[in-house]
CSV table of C-alpha atoms in Angstrom, one decimal:
chain,number,residue,atom,x,y,z
T,1,UNK,CA,-36.0,28.3,46.2
T,2,UNK,CA,-34.1,27.3,43.1
T,3,UNK,CA,-33.3,24.3,44.5
T,4,UNK,CA,-37.1,22.9,44.6
T,5,UNK,CA,-37.9,24.1,41.1
T,6,UNK,CA,-35.0,21.8,40.1
T,7,UNK,CA,-36.8,18.9,41.9
T,8,UNK,CA,-40.5,20.0,40.2
T,9,UNK,CA,-38.5,19.6,36.9
T,10,UNK,CA,-37.6,16.5,37.2
T,11,UNK,CA,-40.5,15.4,38.7
T,12,UNK,CA,-42.2,17.0,36.2
T,13,UNK,CA,-40.2,14.9,33.6
T,14,UNK,CA,-40.2,11.4,35.6
T,15,UNK,CA,-44.1,11.2,35.3
T,16,UNK,CA,-43.9,12.4,31.3
T,17,UNK,CA,-41.3,9.7,30.3
T,18,UNK,CA,-42.8,6.0,30.6
T,19,UNK,CA,-41.4,4.2,33.4
T,20,UNK,CA,-40.7,0.9,31.1
T,21,UNK,CA,-38.6,2.9,29.0
T,22,UNK,CA,-34.9,1.3,29.1
T,23,UNK,CA,-33.6,5.1,30.7
T,24,UNK,CA,-35.0,4.1,34.0
T,25,UNK,CA,-35.0,0.2,34.0
T,26,UNK,CA,-31.7,0.3,34.1
T,27,UNK,CA,-30.8,-0.6,30.5
T,28,UNK,CA,-30.2,-4.5,29.5
T,29,UNK,CA,-30.6,-7.1,32.3
T,30,UNK,CA,-28.4,-10.4,32.4
T,31,UNK,CA,-29.2,-13.9,31.7
T,32,UNK,CA,-29.1,-16.1,34.6
T,33,UNK,CA,-27.8,-19.6,35.0
T,34,UNK,CA,-28.6,-21.9,37.2
T,35,UNK,CA,-24.6,-23.2,37.4
T,36,UNK,CA,-23.3,-20.1,37.8
T,37,UNK,CA,-22.8,-20.0,41.7
T,38,UNK,CA,-20.1,-17.7,42.0
T,39,UNK,CA,-19.9,-15.2,44.3
T,40,UNK,CA,-20.1,-11.3,43.5
T,41,UNK,CA,-16.5,-9.3,44.5
T,42,UNK,CA,-17.0,-7.0,47.0
T,43,UNK,CA,-16.0,-3.1,46.8
T,44,UNK,CA,-13.4,-1.3,50.0
T,45,UNK,CA,-17.3,-0.9,51.9
T,46,UNK,CA,-18.5,-4.3,51.5
T,47,UNK,CA,-20.6,-4.0,48.4
T,48,UNK,CA,-21.6,-6.0,45.4
T,49,UNK,CA,-21.2,-5.1,42.3
T,50,UNK,CA,-24.9,-5.3,41.7
T,51,UNK,CA,-25.8,-3.2,44.4
T,52,UNK,CA,-23.7,-0.7,42.9
T,53,UNK,CA,-25.3,-1.0,39.2
T,54,UNK,CA,-28.4,-1.7,39.6
T,55,UNK,CA,-29.4,2.0,38.5
T,56,UNK,CA,-28.6,3.4,35.3
T,57,UNK,CA,-25.9,5.5,35.3
T,58,UNK,CA,-27.9,8.3,33.3
T,59,UNK,CA,-30.3,8.4,36.2
T,60,UNK,CA,-28.0,7.5,38.9
T,61,UNK,CA,-28.5,11.1,41.1
T,62,UNK,CA,-32.7,10.3,41.0
T,63,UNK,CA,-31.9,7.0,43.1
T,64,UNK,CA,-30.9,6.1,46.3
T,65,UNK,CA,-26.9,5.0,46.7
T,66,UNK,CA,-27.6,1.6,47.4
T,67,UNK,CA,-29.7,-1.0,49.7
T,68,UNK,CA,-27.5,-1.7,52.0
T,69,UNK,CA,-26.8,1.7,53.5
T,70,UNK,CA,-28.4,3.3,56.4
T,71,UNK,CA,-31.7,5.6,55.3
T,72,UNK,CA,-31.2,9.3,55.4
T,73,UNK,CA,-34.7,9.4,57.6
T,74,UNK,CA,-35.7,10.9,60.5
T,75,UNK,CA,-34.0,13.6,62.8
T,76,UNK,CA,-30.8,12.2,60.6
T,77,UNK,CA,-31.9,14.4,57.8
T,78,UNK,CA,-31.0,17.6,60.4
T,79,UNK,CA,-27.0,16.4,59.1
T,80,UNK,CA,-27.7,18.3,56.1
T,81,UNK,CA,-28.1,21.7,58.0
T,82,UNK,CA,-24.7,21.7,58.0
T,83,UNK,CA,-23.3,21.7,54.5
T,84,UNK,CA,-26.4,23.9,54.3
T,85,UNK,CA,-25.0,26.4,57.3
T,86,UNK,CA,-21.1,26.4,55.3
T,87,UNK,CA,-22.9,27.0,51.7
T,88,UNK,CA,-24.4,30.5,53.3
T,89,UNK,CA,-21.5,31.2,55.0
T,90,UNK,CA,-18.9,30.6,52.2
T,91,UNK,CA,-21.1,32.3,49.8
T,92,UNK,CA,-22.0,35.2,52.0
T,93,UNK,CA,-17.9,35.5,52.5
T,94,UNK,CA,-16.7,36.0,49.2
T,95,UNK,CA,-19.5,37.7,47.6
T,96,UNK,CA,-18.5,40.8,51.0
T,97,UNK,CA,-15.0,39.8,50.2
T,98,UNK,CA,-15.3,40.7,46.6
T,99,UNK,CA,-16.0,44.7,47.6
T,100,UNK,CA,-12.9,44.9,49.0
T,101,UNK,CA,-10.4,43.5,45.9
T,102,UNK,CA,-10.3,43.3,42.4
T,103,UNK,CA,-11.9,40.5,40.8
T,104,UNK,CA,-8.6,39.3,39.9
T,105,UNK,CA,-7.5,38.7,43.5
T,106,UNK,CA,-11.1,37.3,44.0
T,107,UNK,CA,-10.3,34.9,41.2
T,108,UNK,CA,-7.1,34.0,42.0
T,109,UNK,CA,-7.6,33.5,46.1
T,110,UNK,CA,-10.5,31.1,45.0
T,111,UNK,CA,-8.3,28.8,43.2
T,112,UNK,CA,-7.2,27.4,46.7
T,113,UNK,CA,-10.3,25.6,47.3
T,114,UNK,CA,-9.2,22.6,45.7
T,115,UNK,CA,-6.3,22.4,48.2
T,116,UNK,CA,-8.5,22.8,50.8
T,117,UNK,CA,-10.9,20.1,49.2
T,118,UNK,CA,-8.2,17.6,49.1
T,119,UNK,CA,-6.3,18.2,52.1
T,120,UNK,CA,-10.3,18.1,54.1
T,121,UNK,CA,-10.9,14.8,51.9
T,122,UNK,CA,-7.2,12.8,53.2
T,123,UNK,CA,-7.3,14.1,56.9
T,124,UNK,CA,-11.5,13.4,57.4
T,125,UNK,CA,-12.6,11.1,54.4
T,126,UNK,CA,-9.0,8.8,54.6
T,127,UNK,CA,-8.8,9.5,51.1
T,128,UNK,CA,-5.6,8.5,49.4
T,129,UNK,CA,-4.4,11.1,46.7
T,130,UNK,CA,-1.6,10.0,44.5
T,131,UNK,CA,1.5,12.4,44.3
T,132,UNK,CA,1.0,13.0,40.6
T,133,UNK,CA,-2.6,14.1,41.4
T,134,UNK,CA,-1.7,16.7,44.1
T,135,UNK,CA,0.6,17.9,41.3
T,136,UNK,CA,-2.7,18.4,38.9
T,137,UNK,CA,-3.9,20.0,42.1
T,138,UNK,CA,-0.7,23.0,42.2
T,139,UNK,CA,-0.9,23.3,38.4
T,140,UNK,CA,-4.7,23.8,38.7
T,141,UNK,CA,-4.4,26.3,41.3
T,142,UNK,CA,-1.0,27.8,39.6
T,143,UNK,CA,-3.3,28.4,36.2
T,144,UNK,CA,-6.1,30.0,38.4
T,145,UNK,CA,-3.0,32.5,39.4
T,146,UNK,CA,-2.2,33.5,35.9
T,147,UNK,CA,-5.6,34.2,34.8
T,148,UNK,CA,-6.2,36.5,38.0
T,149,UNK,CA,-2.6,38.1,36.9
T,150,UNK,CA,-3.6,38.6,33.6
T,151,UNK,CA,-6.2,40.7,34.5
T,152,UNK,CA,-4.4,42.6,37.0
T,153,UNK,CA,-1.5,43.2,35.3
T,154,UNK,CA,-4.1,44.4,32.3
T,155,UNK,CA,-7.4,45.2,33.1
T,156,UNK,CA,-10.1,45.3,30.8
T,157,UNK,CA,-10.7,48.7,30.3
T,158,UNK,CA,-14.6,48.8,30.4
T,159,UNK,CA,-15.0,47.5,33.9
T,160,UNK,CA,-12.8,50.8,34.8
T,161,UNK,CA,-14.6,53.0,37.1
T,162,UNK,CA,-14.3,57.1,35.4
T,163,UNK,CA,-11.9,59.1,37.2
T,164,UNK,CA,-13.1,61.3,39.8
T,165,UNK,CA,-13.5,64.9,38.6
T,166,UNK,CA,-11.3,67.8,40.7
T,167,UNK,CA,-13.2,70.3,42.5
T,168,UNK,CA,-12.9,74.0,41.4
T,169,UNK,CA,-9.7,75.7,42.5
T,170,UNK,CA,-11.9,77.8,45.2
T,171,UNK,CA,-12.8,74.4,46.9
T,172,UNK,CA,-9.5,73.5,47.6
T,173,UNK,CA,-8.2,77.1,48.2
T,174,UNK,CA,-10.6,77.1,51.1
T,175,UNK,CA,-10.1,73.8,52.4
T,176,UNK,CA,-8.0,74.2,55.4
T,177,UNK,CA,-4.6,72.1,55.8
T,178,UNK,CA,-6.0,70.5,58.5
T,179,UNK,CA,-9.2,68.9,56.5
T,180,UNK,CA,-7.0,68.3,53.6
T,181,UNK,CA,-4.6,66.4,55.6
T,182,UNK,CA,-7.4,64.6,56.6
T,183,UNK,CA,-9.1,63.8,53.9
T,184,UNK,CA,-5.6,62.2,52.2
T,185,UNK,CA,-5.1,60.2,55.3
T,186,UNK,CA,-8.7,58.6,55.0
T,187,UNK,CA,-8.6,58.2,50.9
T,188,UNK,CA,-5.2,56.5,52.4
T,189,UNK,CA,-6.6,54.0,54.7
T,190,UNK,CA,-9.6,53.3,51.8
T,191,UNK,CA,-8.0,52.5,49.0
T,192,UNK,CA,-4.7,51.3,50.9
T,193,UNK,CA,-3.4,47.5,51.8
T,194,UNK,CA,-5.9,47.3,54.5
T,195,UNK,CA,-9.1,46.7,52.9
T,196,UNK,CA,-7.3,44.3,50.0
T,197,UNK,CA,-5.7,42.1,52.9
T,198,UNK,CA,-9.1,41.9,55.0
T,199,UNK,CA,-11.2,40.8,51.4
T,200,UNK,CA,-8.2,38.7,50.9
T,201,UNK,CA,-8.5,36.4,54.3
T,202,UNK,CA,-13.1,36.5,53.9
T,203,UNK,CA,-12.2,34.8,50.2
T,204,UNK,CA,-9.6,32.5,52.0
T,205,UNK,CA,-12.4,31.5,54.7
T,206,UNK,CA,-14.8,31.3,52.2
T,207,UNK,CA,-13.2,28.9,50.4
T,208,UNK,CA,-12.8,26.3,53.8
T,209,UNK,CA,-16.5,27.0,54.8
T,210,UNK,CA,-16.8,25.8,50.7
T,211,UNK,CA,-14.4,22.9,51.3
T,212,UNK,CA,-16.3,21.6,54.3
T,213,UNK,CA,-19.2,21.7,52.5
T,214,UNK,CA,-18.1,19.4,49.9
T,215,UNK,CA,-16.5,16.6,52.3
T,216,UNK,CA,-19.7,16.7,54.3
T,217,UNK,CA,-21.4,16.4,51.6
T,218,UNK,CA,-19.3,13.7,50.5
T,219,UNK,CA,-19.6,11.8,53.8
T,220,UNK,CA,-23.3,12.0,53.8
T,221,UNK,CA,-23.6,10.3,50.5
T,222,UNK,CA,-21.2,7.3,51.0
T,223,UNK,CA,-22.8,6.8,54.7
T,224,UNK,CA,-26.5,6.7,54.2
T,225,UNK,CA,-28.7,6.1,51.8
T,226,UNK,CA,-30.7,9.7,50.1
T,227,UNK,CA,-30.3,10.7,46.1
T,228,UNK,CA,-28.8,13.5,45.2
T,229,UNK,CA,-32.1,15.0,44.5
T,230,UNK,CA,-33.1,15.0,47.8
T,231,UNK,CA,-30.3,15.8,49.2
T,232,UNK,CA,-30.7,19.2,47.1
T,233,UNK,CA,-33.9,20.0,48.2
T,234,UNK,CA,-33.3,19.2,51.6
T,235,UNK,CA,-30.5,21.6,51.7
T,236,UNK,CA,-32.4,24.2,50.1
T,237,UNK,CA,-35.1,23.8,52.6
T,238,UNK,CA,-32.4,24.3,55.4
T,239,UNK,CA,-30.9,26.9,53.4
T,240,UNK,CA,-34.0,28.8,53.5
T,241,UNK,CA,-34.8,28.9,56.8
T,242,UNK,CA,-31.1,30.0,57.6
T,243,UNK,CA,-31.5,33.0,55.5
T,244,UNK,CA,-34.7,33.7,56.3
T,245,UNK,CA,-33.9,33.9,60.2
T,246,UNK,CA,-30.6,35.9,59.5
T,247,UNK,CA,-32.5,38.8,57.4
T,248,UNK,CA,-35.7,39.2,60.2
T,249,UNK,CA,-32.4,39.7,62.9
T,250,UNK,CA,-30.4,41.9,60.8
T,251,UNK,CA,-33.3,44.1,59.2
T,252,UNK,CA,-34.4,44.9,63.4
T,253,UNK,CA,-31.0,44.5,64.5
T,254,UNK,CA,-29.6,47.0,61.8
T,255,UNK,CA,-31.9,47.7,58.9
T,256,UNK,CA,-34.7,49.7,60.6
T,257,UNK,CA,-31.9,51.8,62.5
T,258,UNK,CA,-31.0,54.9,60.8
T,259,UNK,CA,-27.2,54.2,59.3
T,260,UNK,CA,-28.8,50.8,57.8
T,261,UNK,CA,-31.8,52.5,56.1
T,262,UNK,CA,-32.3,51.6,52.5
T,263,UNK,CA,-29.0,49.2,53.1
T,264,UNK,CA,-28.1,45.5,52.5
T,265,UNK,CA,-30.1,44.4,55.3
T,266,UNK,CA,-33.3,46.6,55.0
T,267,UNK,CA,-35.9,44.1,54.0
T,268,UNK,CA,-38.3,46.4,52.6
T,269,UNK,CA,-36.4,48.4,50.5
T,270,UNK,CA,-35.1,44.9,49.2
T,271,UNK,CA,-38.8,44.0,48.7
T,272,UNK,CA,-39.4,46.8,46.6
T,273,UNK,CA,-36.8,46.8,44.7
T,274,UNK,CA,-37.2,43.2,43.9
T,275,UNK,CA,-41.0,44.3,42.9
T,276,UNK,CA,-40.9,47.5,41.3
T,277,UNK,CA,-37.7,46.9,39.2
T,278,UNK,CA,-38.7,43.6,36.1
T,279,UNK,CA,-34.2,43.2,35.3
T,280,UNK,CA,-33.5,42.3,39.2
T,281,UNK,CA,-36.9,39.8,39.6
T,282,UNK,CA,-35.7,38.0,36.3
T,283,UNK,CA,-32.4,38.2,37.2
T,284,UNK,CA,-33.2,36.7,40.9
T,285,UNK,CA,-35.5,33.6,39.3
T,286,UNK,CA,-32.7,33.0,36.8
T,287,UNK,CA,-30.1,32.9,39.7
T,288,UNK,CA,-32.6,30.4,41.4
T,289,UNK,CA,-32.7,28.4,39.1
T,290,UNK,CA,-28.6,28.2,38.1
T,291,UNK,CA,-27.6,27.7,41.8
T,292,UNK,CA,-30.6,24.5,41.6
T,293,UNK,CA,-28.9,23.0,39.5
T,294,UNK,CA,-25.3,23.8,39.9
T,295,UNK,CA,-26.3,21.8,43.4
T,296,UNK,CA,-27.8,19.2,41.7
T,297,UNK,CA,-25.0,18.5,39.5
T,298,UNK,CA,-22.7,19.1,41.7
T,299,UNK,CA,-23.6,16.5,44.0
T,300,UNK,CA,-24.2,14.0,41.7
T,301,UNK,CA,-20.7,13.7,41.1
T,302,UNK,CA,-19.5,14.6,44.5
T,303,UNK,CA,-21.6,11.1,44.4
T,304,UNK,CA,-20.2,9.2,41.5
T,305,UNK,CA,-16.3,10.5,41.9
T,306,UNK,CA,-15.4,12.3,44.5
T,307,UNK,CA,-15.9,16.1,46.2
T,308,UNK,CA,-11.8,16.9,44.8
T,309,UNK,CA,-13.0,15.9,41.4
T,310,UNK,CA,-15.7,18.7,42.2
T,311,UNK,CA,-13.7,21.1,42.9
T,312,UNK,CA,-11.5,20.7,40.5
T,313,UNK,CA,-14.5,20.3,37.5
T,314,UNK,CA,-16.6,23.8,39.8
T,315,UNK,CA,-12.5,25.6,39.0
T,316,UNK,CA,-12.8,24.8,34.9
T,317,UNK,CA,-16.4,27.0,34.6
T,318,UNK,CA,-14.3,29.9,34.8
T,319,UNK,CA,-12.9,29.0,31.0
T,320,UNK,CA,-16.2,29.2,29.7
T,321,UNK,CA,-16.9,32.2,31.6
T,322,UNK,CA,-14.4,33.6,30.2
T,323,UNK,CA,-15.3,32.7,26.5
T,324,UNK,CA,-18.7,33.9,27.3
T,325,UNK,CA,-17.4,37.1,28.2
T,326,UNK,CA,-15.3,37.4,24.8
T,327,UNK,CA,-18.3,36.5,22.9
T,328,UNK,CA,-20.3,39.2,24.3
T,329,UNK,CA,-17.9,41.9,24.6
T,330,UNK,CA,-17.1,42.0,28.2
T,331,UNK,CA,-14.1,40.9,28.1
T,332,UNK,CA,-10.9,42.2,26.1
T,333,UNK,CA,-8.5,38.8,24.7
T,334,UNK,CA,-5.2,38.0,26.5
T,335,UNK,CA,-2.4,35.9,26.1
T,336,UNK,CA,-1.2,35.3,29.4
T,337,UNK,CA,-4.8,34.0,30.1
T,338,UNK,CA,-4.9,31.5,27.4
T,339,UNK,CA,-1.5,30.1,29.3
T,340,UNK,CA,-3.8,29.8,32.7
T,341,UNK,CA,-6.5,28.0,31.4
T,342,UNK,CA,-4.2,25.8,29.1
T,343,UNK,CA,-2.8,24.6,32.9
T,344,UNK,CA,-6.4,24.9,34.3
T,345,UNK,CA,-7.5,22.0,31.7
T,346,UNK,CA,-4.7,19.7,31.8
T,347,UNK,CA,-4.6,20.0,35.5
T,348,UNK,CA,-8.0,18.5,35.5
T,349,UNK,CA,-7.0,16.0,33.0
T,350,UNK,CA,-4.1,14.9,34.8
T,351,UNK,CA,-6.1,14.4,38.0
T,352,UNK,CA,-8.8,12.3,36.1
T,353,UNK,CA,-6.6,10.6,34.4
T,354,UNK,CA,-8.0,11.2,31.3
T,355,UNK,CA,-3.4,12.1,30.2
T,356,UNK,CA,-0.3,10.1,31.4
T,357,UNK,CA,2.1,11.8,33.7
T,358,UNK,CA,4.9,13.2,32.7
T,359,UNK,CA,7.8,11.6,35.1
T,360,UNK,CA,7.1,8.2,34.6
T,361,UNK,CA,8.1,8.0,38.6
T,362,UNK,CA,4.6,9.7,39.1
T,363,UNK,CA,2.9,6.6,37.6
T,364,UNK,CA,0.7,4.3,40.3
T,365,UNK,CA,2.0,0.8,39.8
T,366,UNK,CA,-1.6,-1.5,39.7
T,367,UNK,CA,-1.1,-4.7,40.0
T,368,UNK,CA,-2.2,-6.5,37.0
T,369,UNK,CA,-5.3,-8.5,37.5
T,370,UNK,CA,-5.0,-12.4,37.1
T,371,UNK,CA,-6.0,-13.9,33.9
T,372,UNK,CA,-9.4,-16.7,34.1
T,373,UNK,CA,-8.8,-19.9,34.2
T,374,UNK,CA,-10.0,-21.6,30.9
T,375,UNK,CA,-10.5,-25.2,30.0
T,376,UNK,CA,-8.8,-27.1,27.3
T,377,UNK,CA,-10.3,-26.5,24.1
T,378,UNK,CA,-12.1,-30.5,23.2
T,379,UNK,CA,-11.6,-30.9,19.3
T,380,UNK,CA,-13.9,-33.5,17.8
């Protein structure tokens, strides 16, 4: 639903804004001359520069990739169901894994996403990642781990649950030794490392699904002519259908039972909470709009740059979440987080060639381009 809200907003924008403006006209056009018979250079995919830059970069997500690519029509549209299913699987595993681990451990484990994306890009997309870019990926992962470690060492007191109230002495004396031992064993299992290991494995598995989604989307946008706006719409359709079918199956299999009634899989209870609680309804709509915009801009970055760059930029949103949380008073200031965020920003700049590598041996040596030949100037 959120994806279609984004599409509706862009459709209204394109109808209200005149199409003759330079924004949609592609900017200034080059003056053609009769004596220019030079052949335009081609890239690795065999596309000319005019096919690549036929639209203004501002509205590039609103137009197809290039004319020489195969249009994504017919049964080929179902290719977009694969990244949609990966998105659902990754999001579900991350949310369930968050129930078993602390937020700091969740954040540290989630930083492995960029490593999986870089590895899958090299294996499946035959991308070339240089040594300094691999170093940038590990720097970003280290920064995310330090941010999570700061939350584990000095947790936020506002997020800590209230200590349990001990039972009265009369109840303790009434418990038998066997019952007390059983309660201690159950408490040890619940608060032990078993749930933490399970949660970490689920979050790590979610990063594999998310990395697969990013790489699949880059492969589809590379081989087929389809604007990211329509990709978002089709993925929203497939995601909605898969979620609806899964909700119905789980409702009849679990939600209608005595153990599952009023639980996560009870559709009636979920519908009642959304319709009767205004805060839940408004939050759900805002989340849909946020996810729709997130997918659209993420696909635009994947098309313009790469899936690896998208995963790094996605990791940087932790910095903005931390800044907003500080402003709202939800988070306490920790100097160790400053170190982690500094590494996060530096690794992002290093990967995207905004800053030069500190070691000279890591600098990529590119062949200098030959200068254009010029005719001698005749003096009058």
